[in-house]
C-alpha cells in the first residue's frame, strides 16, 4: 500500500474539517460534555477499575481522580489542535497523555458501588467528543473531497461516499480509540476501511498496521507491495490452467516486514487476493497483447504528442493521455497515489510493473 504525504491539499481539508466543528459550535458542546465527566471523579479521591486477571501484574486497579481531571482538562485545552495535528504531532500528544494515565488503565471498566461495572473512561471520552456524529455526518464529505474510494488496508473493496455525504464503509483509527480516546476525531488518525478489515483489525498495540498519511515525506511512498510468484506464472503459461496463487504481499522495505506479517495474520490479505486469480490472469494477457510494438503504433496512430501526456490532440482533438490509455487497457489508474480510487489498483500496478508493461 502507498503512504500519502501530508500536503497543502490534505491540510486544507483538515483545516476545513476543524473549522466546521468549531464554527458550528460542536467543539464547544463537546467540551461541555467532557467537563461534566469530571463530576464523577471528585478531586482527591480514587476510582477502582476492573482489571482482567492476565493484566493484574502490570496494571494498577486504582485510578487517581486528580489524574482523570488533569487528563480531561488536557483534552479540552488541546481540542482544536488534536483535530488537525499531523501524524508526528499525534505521537507527541500520546506522550503527554500517557504521562498522566497509561493506556493500560484508560480502557478498563470502572467499578461502582457494590462492584457494579460501568463504562471505561475511554468510552466515555469518545462519546463526549462526538465521534459518532463526526463519523456519520461530518467526516465523509472530506473523504470524498480527497478522492478516497477504497479500503486503505486491503485495497480490494470499495469505500464510497455519495454526493450527499453518506459513507458506505467503516471509519477506522490508525491509533485505536479505545487506547487513545483523545485521538478519536483527529483528521489524520481516521482511515477508511472496509467492514471486513475493520472487524478483523486488532485494537492491540502489539500489532502494526498501515498508516495512510505521512508528514515526513514529500511524495507518495511504497510501504506494502505485491510480488509475483514467477514459478506459478510460468506454470500458467505452460498449462493454461489457473494456479493456486500468483502474488505475495511483501514489505517494500525491511522496516515494514513486521507490519506485513501483522496485517497478514489479522486481515488475511493474501488469501483474499487468491480469489482474484481471474483478474491477475487478465493482467498477464493484457501485458502480452499490448506489447511495445502495439503501444508504438498507438502512439503514432492516435496521438503524435502521446508521450508528453498531451490533452489536446492536433487535428483529431482527442483528449487522451498516457494515464487514459493505461486505464483503458488495465482498468485502473497509472499513478501510485491513485490506488485509492479503484479496488485492486495496487496489485494491478505492481504486476504490470513486474512484467515490464509501459505506456
Short mmCIF file of C-alpha atoms in Angstrom, two decimals:
data_model
loop_
_atom_site.label_atom_id
_atom_site.label_comp_id
_atom_site.label_asym_id
_atom_site.label_seq_id
_atom_site.Cartn_x
_atom_site.Cartn_y
_atom_site.Cartn_z
CA UNK A 1 0.00 0.00 0.00
CA UNK A 2 1.11 3.55 -0.61
CA UNK A 3 1.52 6.26 2.00
CA UNK A 4 0.39 9.72 1.02
CA UNK A 5 2.32 12.85 2.01
CA UNK A 6 0.66 15.42 4.21
CA UNK A 7 0.49 18.33 1.80
CA UNK A 8 -1.35 21.57 1.12
CA UNK A 9 -4.37 19.67 -0.21
CA UNK A 10 -4.79 17.35 2.78
CA UNK A 11 -4.04 20.17 5.21
CA UNK A 12 -6.72 22.32 3.55
CA UNK A 13 -9.23 19.53 4.16
CA UNK A 14 -8.01 19.06 7.74
CA UNK A 15 -8.32 22.79 8.40
CA UNK A 16 -11.81 22.97 6.90
CA UNK A 17 -12.82 19.96 8.99
CA UNK A 18 -11.61 21.62 12.20
CA UNK A 19 -13.23 24.93 11.29
CA UNK A 20 -16.57 23.25 10.61
CA UNK A 21 -16.59 21.62 14.04
CA UNK A 22 -15.58 24.89 15.72
CA UNK A 23 -17.80 27.26 13.76
CA UNK A 24 -20.91 25.08 14.16
CA UNK A 25 -20.47 25.09 17.92
CA UNK A 26 -19.82 21.35 18.06
CA UNK A 27 -16.43 21.67 19.74
CA UNK A 28 -17.86 23.95 22.44
CA UNK A 29 -20.64 21.45 23.07
CA UNK A 30 -18.24 18.51 23.19
CA UNK A 31 -16.02 20.37 25.67
CA UNK A 32 -19.01 20.98 27.91
CA UNK A 33 -19.83 17.27 27.95
CA UNK A 34 -16.20 16.44 28.71
CA UNK A 35 -16.27 18.82 31.68
CA UNK A 36 -19.28 17.03 33.15
CA UNK A 37 -17.31 13.76 33.26
CA UNK A 38 -15.10 15.31 35.92
CA UNK A 39 -18.11 15.49 38.26
CA UNK A 40 -17.95 11.71 38.63
CA UNK A 41 -14.32 11.92 39.73
CA UNK A 42 -14.16 14.15 42.83
CA UNK A 43 -10.80 15.78 43.44
CA UNK A 44 -8.56 13.96 45.90
CA UNK A 45 -10.38 10.64 45.53
CA UNK A 46 -9.69 7.36 43.77
CA UNK A 47 -11.67 5.07 41.47
CA UNK A 48 -11.46 1.29 41.20
CA UNK A 49 -11.02 -0.44 37.85
CA UNK A 50 -11.86 -3.96 36.77
CA UNK A 51 -8.53 -5.42 35.66
CA UNK A 52 -8.63 -8.79 33.86
CA UNK A 53 -6.54 -11.42 35.60
CA UNK A 54 -3.87 -11.57 32.89
CA UNK A 55 -3.14 -7.84 33.35
CA UNK A 56 -3.24 -7.65 37.14
CA UNK A 57 0.54 -7.79 37.50
CA UNK A 58 1.07 -4.90 35.07
CA UNK A 59 -1.91 -2.57 35.62
CA UNK A 60 -2.97 -0.91 38.86
CA UNK A 61 -6.68 -1.26 39.71
CA UNK A 62 -6.68 2.18 41.35
CA UNK A 63 -7.25 5.27 39.22
CA UNK A 64 -6.34 8.62 40.75
CA UNK A 65 -9.25 11.05 40.28
CA UNK A 66 -6.92 14.03 40.06
CA UNK A 67 -5.22 12.32 37.11
CA UNK A 68 -8.59 11.86 35.41
CA UNK A 69 -9.40 15.53 35.85
CA UNK A 70 -5.98 16.58 34.52
CA UNK A 71 -6.38 14.19 31.56
CA UNK A 72 -9.74 15.68 30.60
CA UNK A 73 -8.51 19.24 31.10
CA UNK A 74 -5.66 18.50 28.68
CA UNK A 75 -8.14 17.26 26.05
CA UNK A 76 -10.17 20.44 26.44
CA UNK A 77 -7.09 22.67 26.13
CA UNK A 78 -5.72 20.83 23.09
CA UNK A 79 -9.04 20.01 21.42
CA UNK A 80 -8.65 22.21 18.34
CA UNK A 81 -5.01 21.16 17.87
CA UNK A 82 -5.91 17.48 18.18
CA UNK A 83 -8.40 17.80 15.33
CA UNK A 84 -5.78 18.61 12.68
CA UNK A 85 -2.42 17.57 14.17
CA UNK A 86 -0.04 15.82 11.78
CA UNK A 87 0.92 12.16 12.43
CA UNK A 88 4.21 13.01 14.17
CA UNK A 89 2.38 15.56 16.31
CA UNK A 90 -0.15 12.88 17.28
CA UNK A 91 2.73 10.82 18.66
CA UNK A 92 3.82 13.78 20.78
CA UNK A 93 0.27 14.16 22.11
CA UNK A 94 0.33 10.49 23.06
CA UNK A 95 3.43 11.03 25.19
CA UNK A 96 1.74 13.91 27.01
CA UNK A 97 -1.42 11.93 27.79
CA UNK A 98 0.41 8.72 28.67
CA UNK A 99 2.37 10.67 31.29
CA UNK A 100 -0.95 11.21 33.10
CA UNK A 101 -2.88 7.95 32.58
CA UNK A 102 -1.46 4.97 30.74
CA UNK A 103 -3.30 3.05 28.03
CA UNK A 104 -3.41 0.05 30.37
CA UNK A 105 -5.93 1.82 32.62
CA UNK A 106 -7.84 4.08 30.25
CA UNK A 107 -9.85 1.30 28.58
CA UNK A 108 -10.73 -0.76 31.68
CA UNK A 109 -14.26 -0.81 33.06
CA UNK A 110 -14.93 1.23 36.17
CA UNK A 111 -16.25 -0.44 39.33
CA UNK A 112 -19.00 1.49 41.07
CA UNK A 113 -20.66 0.97 44.42
CA UNK A 114 -21.27 -2.65 45.20
CA UNK A 115 -18.88 -3.70 42.46
CA UNK A 116 -21.21 -2.75 39.60
CA UNK A 117 -19.40 -2.31 36.30
CA UNK A 118 -19.71 0.89 34.30
CA UNK A 119 -18.18 2.14 31.07
CA UNK A 120 -14.46 2.64 30.75
CA UNK A 121 -13.07 6.16 30.82
CA UNK A 122 -12.01 5.82 27.18
CA UNK A 123 -15.57 5.01 26.07
CA UNK A 124 -16.96 7.97 27.97
CA UNK A 125 -14.41 10.32 26.40
CA UNK A 126 -15.09 9.02 22.89
CA UNK A 127 -18.82 9.57 23.38
CA UNK A 128 -18.25 13.05 24.83
CA UNK A 129 -16.06 14.04 21.86
CA UNK A 130 -18.92 13.28 19.48
CA UNK A 131 -17.20 10.56 17.50
CA UNK A 132 -20.46 9.08 16.18
CA UNK A 133 -21.56 12.48 14.88
CA UNK A 134 -18.19 13.02 13.22
CA UNK A 135 -18.23 9.52 11.70
CA UNK A 136 -21.76 9.63 10.34
CA UNK A 137 -22.34 13.28 9.47
CA UNK A 138 -19.17 15.39 9.33
CA UNK A 139 -16.20 13.37 8.08
CA UNK A 140 -17.50 11.50 4.97
CA UNK A 141 -17.51 14.58 2.72
CA UNK A 142 -13.81 15.13 3.43
CA UNK A 143 -13.07 11.56 2.36
CA UNK A 144 -14.96 12.32 -0.85
CA UNK A 145 -13.03 15.56 -1.34
CA UNK A 146 -9.76 13.64 -1.06
CA UNK A 147 -10.88 11.13 -3.70
CA UNK A 148 -10.50 8.07 -1.46
CA UNK A 149 -12.84 5.31 -2.66
CA UNK A 150 -11.12 2.14 -1.46
CA UNK A 151 -10.21 0.47 1.85
CA UNK A 152 -6.71 1.67 2.76
CA UNK A 153 -5.75 -1.68 4.32
CA UNK A 154 -6.63 -4.28 1.67
CA UNK A 155 -7.17 -2.08 -1.43
CA UNK A 156 -9.67 -4.75 -2.50
CA UNK A 157 -13.05 -3.27 -1.57
CA UNK A 158 -14.85 -0.08 -2.49
CA UNK A 159 -15.42 2.58 0.18
CA UNK A 160 -17.73 5.07 -1.46
CA UNK A 161 -19.04 8.42 -0.24
CA UNK A 162 -22.01 9.65 -2.27
CA UNK A 163 -22.74 13.25 -3.27
CA UNK A 164 -24.99 13.71 -0.22
CA UNK A 165 -22.16 12.84 2.17
CA UNK A 166 -23.26 9.31 3.03
CA UNK A 167 -20.31 6.98 3.60
CA UNK A 168 -20.60 3.31 2.68
CA UNK A 169 -17.66 1.99 4.69
CA UNK A 170 -16.28 1.84 8.22
CA UNK A 171 -14.17 4.61 9.68
CA UNK A 172 -11.17 3.14 11.43
CA UNK A 173 -8.48 4.62 13.68
CA UNK A 174 -4.78 4.20 12.99
CA UNK A 175 -4.26 4.63 16.75
CA UNK A 176 -7.19 2.76 18.40
CA UNK A 177 -9.73 5.00 20.08
CA UNK A 178 -10.06 2.52 22.97
CA UNK A 179 -6.43 3.22 23.93
CA UNK A 180 -6.12 6.79 22.68
CA UNK A 181 -9.63 8.27 23.07
CA UNK A 182 -8.43 11.86 22.64
CA UNK A 183 -7.48 10.97 19.02
CA UNK A 184 -10.92 9.60 18.15
CA UNK A 185 -11.77 12.59 15.93
CA UNK A 186 -8.27 13.58 14.79
CA UNK A 187 -8.29 14.06 11.00
CA UNK A 188 -5.01 12.23 10.35
CA UNK A 189 -5.93 9.36 12.68
CA UNK A 190 -9.12 8.48 10.77
CA UNK A 191 -8.80 5.94 7.95
CA UNK A 192 -11.33 4.47 5.53
CA UNK A 193 -11.77 0.72 5.98
CA UNK A 194 -13.98 -1.96 4.54
CA UNK A 195 -16.11 -3.76 7.19
CA UNK A 196 -14.02 -6.93 6.86
CA UNK A 197 -10.70 -5.25 7.64
CA UNK A 198 -12.20 -3.14 10.42
CA UNK A 199 -13.75 -6.18 12.06
CA UNK A 200 -10.55 -8.24 11.88
CA UNK A 201 -8.14 -5.45 12.80
CA UNK A 202 -6.98 -5.65 16.41
CA UNK A 203 -7.01 -2.76 18.88
CA UNK A 204 -3.88 -4.15 20.49
CA UNK A 205 -0.69 -2.12 20.34
CA UNK A 206 1.36 -5.24 19.68
CA UNK A 207 0.27 -5.16 16.02
CA UNK A 208 1.48 -2.70 13.40
CA UNK A 209 -1.00 -1.56 10.78
CA UNK A 210 -0.68 0.58 7.70
CA UNK A 211 -0.83 4.33 8.24
CA UNK A 212 -2.16 6.27 5.25
CA UNK A 213 -0.68 9.70 5.99
CA UNK A 214 2.99 10.56 6.49
CA UNK A 215 4.20 14.09 7.23
CA UNK A 216 7.88 13.13 6.84
CA UNK A 217 7.75 12.58 3.07
CA UNK A 218 7.12 14.94 0.15
CA UNK A 219 5.92 12.32 -2.32
CA UNK A 220 3.98 9.06 -2.07
CA UNK A 221 5.89 6.13 -0.62
CA UNK A 222 5.55 2.39 -1.20
CA UNK A 223 5.06 0.56 2.10
CA UNK A 224 3.48 -2.78 1.13
CA UNK A 225 3.59 -4.27 -2.36
CA UNK A 226 2.55 -7.35 -4.29
CA UNK A 227 5.28 -9.57 -5.74
CA UNK A 228 4.71 -12.22 -8.38
CA UNK A 229 5.31 -15.92 -7.85
CA UNK A 230 7.12 -16.34 -11.17
CA UNK A 231 7.12 -20.14 -10.90
CA UNK A 232 3.31 -20.18 -10.84
CA UNK A 233 3.18 -17.62 -13.64
CA UNK A 234 5.35 -19.92 -15.76
CA UNK A 235 3.14 -22.91 -14.94
CA UNK A 236 0.11 -20.93 -16.04
CA UNK A 237 1.65 -20.12 -19.43
CA UNK A 238 2.73 -23.73 -19.93
CA UNK A 239 -0.53 -25.39 -18.88
CA UNK A 240 -3.04 -22.56 -19.38
CA UNK A 241 -4.58 -23.70 -16.12
CA UNK A 242 -5.13 -21.46 -13.12
CA UNK A 243 -2.61 -21.89 -10.32
CA UNK A 244 -3.25 -21.73 -6.58
CA UNK A 245 -1.93 -18.18 -6.29
CA UNK A 246 0.18 -15.65 -8.14
CA UNK A 247 1.02 -12.84 -5.74
CA UNK A 248 2.59 -12.42 -2.31
CA UNK A 249 2.23 -9.40 -0.06
CA UNK A 250 5.64 -8.04 0.93
CA UNK A 251 7.08 -5.08 2.78
CA UNK A 252 8.51 -2.59 0.32
CA UNK A 253 11.45 -2.18 2.71
CA UNK A 254 12.81 -4.34 5.54
CA UNK A 255 11.39 -1.96 8.15
CA UNK A 256 7.87 -2.91 7.04
CA UNK A 257 8.28 -6.67 7.46
CA UNK A 258 6.54 -6.78 10.84
CA UNK A 259 3.68 -4.66 9.51
CA UNK A 260 3.29 -7.06 6.61
CA UNK A 261 3.27 -10.08 8.93
CA UNK A 262 0.84 -8.47 11.38
CA UNK A 263 -1.57 -7.41 8.65
CA UNK A 264 -1.46 -10.83 7.04
CA UNK A 265 -2.12 -12.50 10.39
CA UNK A 266 -5.12 -10.31 11.15
CA UNK A 267 -6.53 -9.41 7.74
CA UNK A 268 -5.60 -12.45 5.58
CA UNK A 269 -4.87 -10.28 2.58
CA UNK A 270 -3.07 -12.92 0.53
CA UNK A 271 -5.91 -15.41 0.99
CA UNK A 272 -8.39 -12.79 -0.18
CA UNK A 273 -6.33 -11.98 -3.27
CA UNK A 274 -6.27 -15.68 -4.21
CA UNK A 275 -9.94 -15.19 -5.06
CA UNK A 276 -8.92 -12.63 -7.71
CA UNK A 277 -6.87 -15.05 -9.83
CA UNK A 278 -9.00 -14.25 -12.86
CA UNK A 279 -8.07 -10.58 -12.61
CA UNK A 280 -4.39 -11.49 -12.27
CA UNK A 281 -4.52 -13.72 -15.35
CA UNK A 282 -6.22 -10.96 -17.34
CA UNK A 283 -3.29 -8.68 -16.48
CA UNK A 284 -0.88 -11.37 -17.76
CA UNK A 285 -2.71 -11.46 -21.09
CA UNK A 286 -3.04 -7.70 -21.43
CA UNK A 287 0.66 -7.10 -20.84
CA UNK A 288 1.44 -9.71 -23.50
CA UNK A 289 -1.09 -8.49 -26.09
CA UNK A 290 -0.46 -4.79 -25.58
CA UNK A 291 3.29 -5.11 -26.12
CA UNK A 292 5.78 -2.45 -27.11
CA UNK A 293 5.01 -2.83 -30.83
CA UNK A 294 1.31 -2.27 -30.23
CA UNK A 295 1.95 0.72 -28.00
CA UNK A 296 4.31 2.23 -30.58
CA UNK A 297 1.62 2.01 -33.25
CA UNK A 298 -0.86 3.52 -30.84
CA UNK A 299 1.49 6.40 -30.16
CA UNK A 300 1.93 7.21 -33.85
CA UNK A 301 -1.58 6.41 -34.99
CA UNK A 302 -3.64 8.27 -32.42
CA UNK A 303 -1.61 10.95 -30.81
CA UNK A 304 1.73 12.31 -32.06
CA UNK A 305 2.25 14.03 -28.71
CA UNK A 306 1.23 10.95 -26.72
CA UNK A 307 4.47 10.64 -24.79
CA UNK A 308 4.06 14.18 -23.48
CA UNK A 309 0.67 13.49 -21.84
CA UNK A 310 -0.92 15.93 -24.31
CA UNK A 311 -4.63 16.52 -23.64
CA UNK A 312 -5.37 18.43 -26.85
CA UNK A 313 -4.54 16.31 -29.89
CA UNK A 314 -3.92 18.35 -33.00
CA UNK A 315 -6.28 17.51 -35.82
CA UNK A 316 -8.12 14.67 -34.05
CA UNK A 317 -8.98 16.79 -30.99
CA UNK A 318 -8.97 13.69 -28.78
CA UNK A 319 -8.28 14.48 -25.09
CA UNK A 320 -6.16 11.41 -24.41
CA UNK A 321 -3.14 10.93 -22.15
CA UNK A 322 -0.82 8.14 -21.09
CA UNK A 323 -2.88 7.73 -17.93
CA UNK A 324 -6.06 7.39 -20.01
CA UNK A 325 -4.60 4.57 -22.10
CA UNK A 326 -3.27 2.83 -19.00
CA UNK A 327 -6.76 2.94 -17.50
CA UNK A 328 -8.45 1.77 -20.71
CA UNK A 329 -6.13 -1.23 -21.03
CA UNK A 330 -5.61 -2.31 -17.41
CA UNK A 331 -8.85 -0.99 -15.95
CA UNK A 332 -7.25 1.15 -13.28
CA UNK A 333 -5.15 4.25 -12.74
CA UNK A 334 -1.47 4.66 -13.50
CA UNK A 335 -0.02 6.78 -10.69
CA UNK A 336 0.85 5.26 -7.29
CA UNK A 337 -1.16 7.88 -5.40
CA UNK A 338 -4.24 6.90 -7.42
CA UNK A 339 -4.55 3.38 -5.97
CA UNK A 340 -7.28 4.59 -3.59
CA UNK A 341 -9.60 5.43 -6.48
CA UNK A 342 -10.39 1.85 -7.55
CA UNK A 343 -10.13 -1.61 -5.91
CA UNK A 344 -7.20 -3.90 -6.82
CA UNK A 345 -5.24 -0.94 -8.21
CA UNK A 346 -2.16 -1.66 -6.12
CA UNK A 347 -1.94 -5.28 -7.26
CA UNK A 348 -2.56 -4.28 -10.88
CA UNK A 349 0.13 -1.60 -10.85
CA UNK A 350 2.68 -3.89 -9.17
CA UNK A 351 2.07 -6.80 -11.55
CA UNK A 352 2.16 -4.58 -14.63
CA UNK A 353 5.44 -3.07 -13.46
CA UNK A 354 6.94 -6.50 -12.73
CA UNK A 355 6.02 -7.67 -16.25
CA UNK A 356 7.57 -4.59 -17.86
CA UNK A 357 4.31 -3.05 -19.07
CA UNK A 358 4.92 0.52 -20.21
CA UNK A 359 2.77 3.22 -21.76
#
